[in-house]
Short mmCIF file of C-alpha atoms and ligand atoms in Angstrom, two decimals:
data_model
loop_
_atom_site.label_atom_id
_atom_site.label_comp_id
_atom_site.label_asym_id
_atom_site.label_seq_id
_atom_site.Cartn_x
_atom_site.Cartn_y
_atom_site.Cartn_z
CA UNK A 1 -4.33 -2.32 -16.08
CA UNK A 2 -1.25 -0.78 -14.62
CA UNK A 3 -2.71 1.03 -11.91
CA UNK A 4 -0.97 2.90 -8.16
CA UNK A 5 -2.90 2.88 -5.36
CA UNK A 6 -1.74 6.09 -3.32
CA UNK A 7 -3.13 7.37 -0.03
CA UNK A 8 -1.63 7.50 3.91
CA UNK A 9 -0.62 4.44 5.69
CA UNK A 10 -3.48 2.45 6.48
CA UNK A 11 -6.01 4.09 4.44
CA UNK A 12 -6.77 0.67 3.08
CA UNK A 13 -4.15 0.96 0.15
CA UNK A 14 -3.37 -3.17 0.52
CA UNK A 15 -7.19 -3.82 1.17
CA UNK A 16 -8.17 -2.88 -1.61
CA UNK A 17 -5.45 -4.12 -3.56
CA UNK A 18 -6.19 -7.08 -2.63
CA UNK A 19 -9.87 -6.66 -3.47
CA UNK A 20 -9.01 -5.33 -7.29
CA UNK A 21 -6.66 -8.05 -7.41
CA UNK A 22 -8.78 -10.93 -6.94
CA UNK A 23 -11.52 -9.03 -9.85
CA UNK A 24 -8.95 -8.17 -12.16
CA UNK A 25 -6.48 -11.21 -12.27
CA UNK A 26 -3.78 -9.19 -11.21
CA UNK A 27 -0.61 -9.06 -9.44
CA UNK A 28 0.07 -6.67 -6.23
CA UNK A 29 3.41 -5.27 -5.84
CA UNK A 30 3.62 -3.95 -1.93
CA UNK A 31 6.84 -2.21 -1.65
CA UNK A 32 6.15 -2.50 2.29
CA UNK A 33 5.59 -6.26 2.15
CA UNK A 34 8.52 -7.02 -0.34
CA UNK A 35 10.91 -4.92 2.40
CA UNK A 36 9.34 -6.49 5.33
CA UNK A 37 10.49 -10.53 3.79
CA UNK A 38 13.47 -8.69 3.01
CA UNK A 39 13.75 -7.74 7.26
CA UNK A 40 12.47 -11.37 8.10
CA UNK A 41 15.05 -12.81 5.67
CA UNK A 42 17.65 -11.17 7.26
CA UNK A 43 19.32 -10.30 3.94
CA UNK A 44 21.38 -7.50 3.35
CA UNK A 45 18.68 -5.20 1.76
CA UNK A 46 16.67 -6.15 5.12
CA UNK A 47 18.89 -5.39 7.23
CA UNK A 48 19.33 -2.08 5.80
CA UNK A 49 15.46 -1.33 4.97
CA UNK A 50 14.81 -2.48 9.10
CA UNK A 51 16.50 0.97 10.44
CA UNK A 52 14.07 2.83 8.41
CA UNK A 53 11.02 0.71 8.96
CA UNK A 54 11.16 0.86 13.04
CA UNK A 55 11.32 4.54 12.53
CA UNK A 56 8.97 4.85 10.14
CA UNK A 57 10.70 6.63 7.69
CA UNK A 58 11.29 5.90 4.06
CA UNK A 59 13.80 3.54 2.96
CA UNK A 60 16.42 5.45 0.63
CA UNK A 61 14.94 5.73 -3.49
CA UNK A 62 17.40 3.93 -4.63
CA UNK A 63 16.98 0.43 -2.53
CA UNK A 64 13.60 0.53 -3.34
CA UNK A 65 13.74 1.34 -7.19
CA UNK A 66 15.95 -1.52 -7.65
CA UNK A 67 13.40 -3.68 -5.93
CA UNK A 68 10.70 -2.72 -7.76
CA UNK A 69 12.50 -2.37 -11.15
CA UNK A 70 13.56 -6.52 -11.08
CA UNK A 71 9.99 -7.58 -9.96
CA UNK A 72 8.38 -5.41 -12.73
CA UNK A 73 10.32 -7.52 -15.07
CA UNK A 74 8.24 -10.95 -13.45
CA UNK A 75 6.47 -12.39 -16.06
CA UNK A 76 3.35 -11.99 -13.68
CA UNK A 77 3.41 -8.38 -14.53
CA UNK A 78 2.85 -8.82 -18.17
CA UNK A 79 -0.52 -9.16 -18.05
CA UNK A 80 -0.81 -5.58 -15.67
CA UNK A 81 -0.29 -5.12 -12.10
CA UNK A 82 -1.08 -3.03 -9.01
CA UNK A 83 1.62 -0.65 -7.20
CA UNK A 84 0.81 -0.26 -3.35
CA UNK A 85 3.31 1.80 -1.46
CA UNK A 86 5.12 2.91 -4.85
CA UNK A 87 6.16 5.45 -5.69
CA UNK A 88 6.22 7.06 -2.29
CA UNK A 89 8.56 10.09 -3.11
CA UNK A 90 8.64 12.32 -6.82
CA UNK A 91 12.01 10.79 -7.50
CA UNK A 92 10.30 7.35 -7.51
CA UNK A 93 7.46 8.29 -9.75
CA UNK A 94 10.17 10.08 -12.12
CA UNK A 95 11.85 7.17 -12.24
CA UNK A 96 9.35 4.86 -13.08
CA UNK A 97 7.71 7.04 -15.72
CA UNK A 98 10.99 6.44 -17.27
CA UNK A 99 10.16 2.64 -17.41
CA UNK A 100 6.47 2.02 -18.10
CA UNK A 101 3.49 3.93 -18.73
CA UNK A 102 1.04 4.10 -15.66
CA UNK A 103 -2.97 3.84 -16.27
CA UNK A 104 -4.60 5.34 -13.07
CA UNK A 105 -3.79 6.72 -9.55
CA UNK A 106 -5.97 5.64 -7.35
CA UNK A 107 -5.75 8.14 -4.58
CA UNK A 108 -7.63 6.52 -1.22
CA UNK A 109 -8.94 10.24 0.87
CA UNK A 110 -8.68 9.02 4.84
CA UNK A 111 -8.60 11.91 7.60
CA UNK A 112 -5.40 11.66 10.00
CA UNK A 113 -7.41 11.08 12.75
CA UNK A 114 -8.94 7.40 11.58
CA UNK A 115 -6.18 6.20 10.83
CA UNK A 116 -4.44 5.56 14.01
CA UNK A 117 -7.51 3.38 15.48
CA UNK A 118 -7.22 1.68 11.82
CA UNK A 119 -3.48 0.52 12.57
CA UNK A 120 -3.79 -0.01 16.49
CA UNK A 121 -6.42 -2.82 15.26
CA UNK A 122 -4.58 -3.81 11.82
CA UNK A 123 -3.97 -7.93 11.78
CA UNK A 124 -1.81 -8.99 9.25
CA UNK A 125 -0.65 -12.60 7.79
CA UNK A 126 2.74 -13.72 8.63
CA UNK A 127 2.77 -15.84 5.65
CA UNK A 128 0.69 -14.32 2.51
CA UNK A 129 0.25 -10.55 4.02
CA UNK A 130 -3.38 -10.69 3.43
CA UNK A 131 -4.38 -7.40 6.25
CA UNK A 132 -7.46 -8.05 8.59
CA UNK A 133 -8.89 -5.71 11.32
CA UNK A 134 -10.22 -7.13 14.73
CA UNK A 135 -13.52 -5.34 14.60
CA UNK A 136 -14.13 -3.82 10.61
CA UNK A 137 -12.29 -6.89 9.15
CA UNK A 138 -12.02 -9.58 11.43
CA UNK A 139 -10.75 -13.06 10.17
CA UNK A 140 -13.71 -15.89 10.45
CA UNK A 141 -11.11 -18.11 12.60
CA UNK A 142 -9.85 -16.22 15.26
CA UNK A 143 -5.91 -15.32 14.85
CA UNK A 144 -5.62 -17.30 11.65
CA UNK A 145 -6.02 -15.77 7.67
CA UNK A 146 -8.82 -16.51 5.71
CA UNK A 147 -6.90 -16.80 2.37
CA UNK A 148 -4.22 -19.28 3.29
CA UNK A 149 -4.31 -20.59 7.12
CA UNK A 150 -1.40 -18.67 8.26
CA UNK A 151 -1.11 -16.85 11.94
CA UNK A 152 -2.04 -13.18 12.03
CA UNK A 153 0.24 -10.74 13.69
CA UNK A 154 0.61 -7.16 14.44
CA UNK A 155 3.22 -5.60 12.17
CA UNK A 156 5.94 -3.79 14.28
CA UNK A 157 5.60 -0.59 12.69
CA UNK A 158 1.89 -0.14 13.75
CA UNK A 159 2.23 1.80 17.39
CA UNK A 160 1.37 5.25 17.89
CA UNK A 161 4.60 6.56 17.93
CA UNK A 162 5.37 5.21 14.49
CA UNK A 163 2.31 5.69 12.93
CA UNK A 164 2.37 9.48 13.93
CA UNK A 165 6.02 9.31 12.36
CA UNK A 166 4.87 7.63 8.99
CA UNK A 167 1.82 9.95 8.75
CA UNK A 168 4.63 12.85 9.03
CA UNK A 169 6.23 11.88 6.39
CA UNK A 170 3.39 10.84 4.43
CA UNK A 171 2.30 14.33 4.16
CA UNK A 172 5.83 15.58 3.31
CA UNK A 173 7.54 13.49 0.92
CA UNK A 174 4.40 11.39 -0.93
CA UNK A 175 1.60 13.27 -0.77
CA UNK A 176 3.24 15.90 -3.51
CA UNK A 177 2.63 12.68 -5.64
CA UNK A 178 -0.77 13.58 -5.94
CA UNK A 179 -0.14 16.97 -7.61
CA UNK A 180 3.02 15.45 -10.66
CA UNK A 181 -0.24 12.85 -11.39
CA UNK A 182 -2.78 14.99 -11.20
CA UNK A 183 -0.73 17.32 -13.97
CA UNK A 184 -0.72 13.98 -16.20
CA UNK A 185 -4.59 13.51 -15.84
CA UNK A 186 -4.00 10.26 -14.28
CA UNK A 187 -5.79 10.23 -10.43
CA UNK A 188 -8.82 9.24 -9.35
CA UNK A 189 -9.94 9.77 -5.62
CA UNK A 190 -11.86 7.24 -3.82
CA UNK A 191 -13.20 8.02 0.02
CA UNK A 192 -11.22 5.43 1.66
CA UNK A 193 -13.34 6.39 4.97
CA UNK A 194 -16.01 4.31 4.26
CA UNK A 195 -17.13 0.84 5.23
CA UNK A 196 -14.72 -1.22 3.23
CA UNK A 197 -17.32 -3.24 1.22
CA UNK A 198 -18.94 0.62 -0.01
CA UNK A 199 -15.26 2.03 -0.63
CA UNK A 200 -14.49 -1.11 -2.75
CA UNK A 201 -17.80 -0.60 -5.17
CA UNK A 202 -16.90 3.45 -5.28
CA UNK A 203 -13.41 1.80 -6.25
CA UNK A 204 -14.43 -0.49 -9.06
CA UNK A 205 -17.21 2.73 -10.29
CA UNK A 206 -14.43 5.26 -10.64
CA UNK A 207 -12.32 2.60 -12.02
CA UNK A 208 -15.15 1.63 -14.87
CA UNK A 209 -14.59 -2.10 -13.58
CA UNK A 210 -17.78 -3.99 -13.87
CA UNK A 211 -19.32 -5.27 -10.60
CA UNK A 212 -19.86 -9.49 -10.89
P1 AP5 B 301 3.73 0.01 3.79
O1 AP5 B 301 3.70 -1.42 4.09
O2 AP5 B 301 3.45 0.45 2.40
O3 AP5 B 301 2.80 0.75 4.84
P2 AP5 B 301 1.88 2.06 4.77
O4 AP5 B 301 1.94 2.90 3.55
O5 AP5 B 301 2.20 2.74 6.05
O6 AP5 B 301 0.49 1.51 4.61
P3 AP5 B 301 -0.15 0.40 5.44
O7 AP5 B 301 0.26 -0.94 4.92
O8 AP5 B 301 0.10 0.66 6.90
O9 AP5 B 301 -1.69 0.68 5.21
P4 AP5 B 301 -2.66 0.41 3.98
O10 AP5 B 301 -3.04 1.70 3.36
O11 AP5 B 301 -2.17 -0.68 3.09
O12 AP5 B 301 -3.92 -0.09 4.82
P5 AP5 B 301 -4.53 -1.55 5.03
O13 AP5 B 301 -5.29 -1.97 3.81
O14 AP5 B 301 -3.53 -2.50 5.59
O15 AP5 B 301 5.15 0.62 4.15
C1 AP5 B 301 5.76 0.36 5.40
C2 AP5 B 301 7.15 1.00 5.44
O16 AP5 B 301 7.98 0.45 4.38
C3 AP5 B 301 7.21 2.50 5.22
O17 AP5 B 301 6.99 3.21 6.42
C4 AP5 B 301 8.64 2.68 4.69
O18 AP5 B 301 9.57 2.65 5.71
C5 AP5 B 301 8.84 1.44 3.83
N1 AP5 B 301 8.49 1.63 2.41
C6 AP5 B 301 7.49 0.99 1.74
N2 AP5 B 301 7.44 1.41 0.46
C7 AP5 B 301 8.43 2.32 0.31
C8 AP5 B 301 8.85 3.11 -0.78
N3 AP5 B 301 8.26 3.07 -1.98
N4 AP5 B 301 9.89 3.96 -0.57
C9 AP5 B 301 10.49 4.03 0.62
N5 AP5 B 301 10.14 3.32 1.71
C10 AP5 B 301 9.11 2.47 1.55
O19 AP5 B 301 -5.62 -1.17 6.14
C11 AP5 B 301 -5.21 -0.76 7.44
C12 AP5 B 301 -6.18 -1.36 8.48
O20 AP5 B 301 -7.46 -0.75 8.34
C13 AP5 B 301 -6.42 -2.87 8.31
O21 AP5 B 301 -6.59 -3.41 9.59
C14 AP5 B 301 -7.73 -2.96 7.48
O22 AP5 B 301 -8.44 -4.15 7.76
C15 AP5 B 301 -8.46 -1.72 7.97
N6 AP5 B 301 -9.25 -1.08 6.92
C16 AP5 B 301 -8.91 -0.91 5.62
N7 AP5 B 301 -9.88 -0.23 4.96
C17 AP5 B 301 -10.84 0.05 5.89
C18 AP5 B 301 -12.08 0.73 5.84
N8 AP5 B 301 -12.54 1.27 4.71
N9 AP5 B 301 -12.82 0.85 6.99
C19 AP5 B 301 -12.36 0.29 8.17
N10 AP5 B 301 -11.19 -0.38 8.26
C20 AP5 B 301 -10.42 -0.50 7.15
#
């Protein structure tokens, strides 16, 4: 399956990427993750990306495509793959419809107004990115992830004033996504309000992924 997972930042896009993931066998492509190594790497696409980042705006199309264009060509990907935080703007989904065909758009519905609680309390793995929450997703060792051992940290971009930023241009430049999919028959909406366990089983429904 070669499926996006679209919705506002943390409406659980990487949660339940990393859910479908795990069922399906295949590989997540985080835009955000891939630019925040990039940041930590210090390399010169990090250094770049990290202006936009602490502002919460998007980094420029044309960094990004590039990124996503040379790990789309993994062999990893062969087999199908998830997009989470791509395309973010109608340029991006333009361009990539020039490159593969795209199953689904999974489109995760959360009201502004959860969000920023969501984000204030967002945990995240330094080393595999795995996201946690301290009180709807807590880790079962305090401060360390469940998937590989590594600390848990709060990602630099999650205070108010950048998550009211992001949010911003959430609404502006990706939500318009919705509507080029929707013309192409291609979105599914999921209420990504709900316990995470109960949006996860609405996910795999609409999906028509069996439950083991
Ligand atoms: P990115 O990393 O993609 O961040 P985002 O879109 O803001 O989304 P988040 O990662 O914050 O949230 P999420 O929806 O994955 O939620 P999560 O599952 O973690 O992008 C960061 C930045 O990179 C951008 O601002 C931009 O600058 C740049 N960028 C990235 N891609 C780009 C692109 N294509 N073009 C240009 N620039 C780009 O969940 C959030 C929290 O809530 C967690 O704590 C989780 O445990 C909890 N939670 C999840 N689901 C539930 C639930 N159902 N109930 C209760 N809690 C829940």
């Amino acid at each position: 399956m070669k499926l996006i997972i679209l919705g506002p930042p943390g409406a659980g896009k990487g949660t339940q990427a990393s859910i479908l993931s795990e069922k399906l066998g295949i590989v997540t492509i985080s835009t955000g993750a891939m630019l925040r190594a990039a940041v930590k790497e210090n390399t010169p696409l990090g250094k770049e990306a990290k202006v936009y980042l602490d502002k919460g705006q998007l980094v420029p199309d044309e960094l990004v495509v590039s990124l996503v264009k040379e790990r789309l060509n993994g062999s990893d990907c062969e087999k199908g793959f998830i997009l989470d935080g791509f395309p973010r703007t109608v340029n991006q989904a333009q361009v990539l419809d020039k490159n593969l065909e795209i199953d689904k758009v999974l489109t995760l519905d959360v009201d502004d107004e959860v969000i920023v609680e969501r984000l204030s309390g967002r945990r995240e793995c330094k080393k595999c990115a795995q996201p946690y929450h301290i009180l709807f997703n807590p880790p079962a060792t305090d401060g360390k992830c469940d998937k590989c051992g590594g600390d848990l940290i709060c990602r630099a971009d999650d205070n108010e004033v950048t998550i009211r930023k992001r949010l911003e241009v959430y609404h502006e430049q990706t939500e318009p996504i919705k509507a080029y999919y929707m013309q192409q028959g291609k979105v599914v909406i999921a209420h990504g309000k709900e316990k995470i366990e109960d949006t996860a089983k609405e996910v795999l429904k609409i999906l028509g992924i069996e439950e083991r």
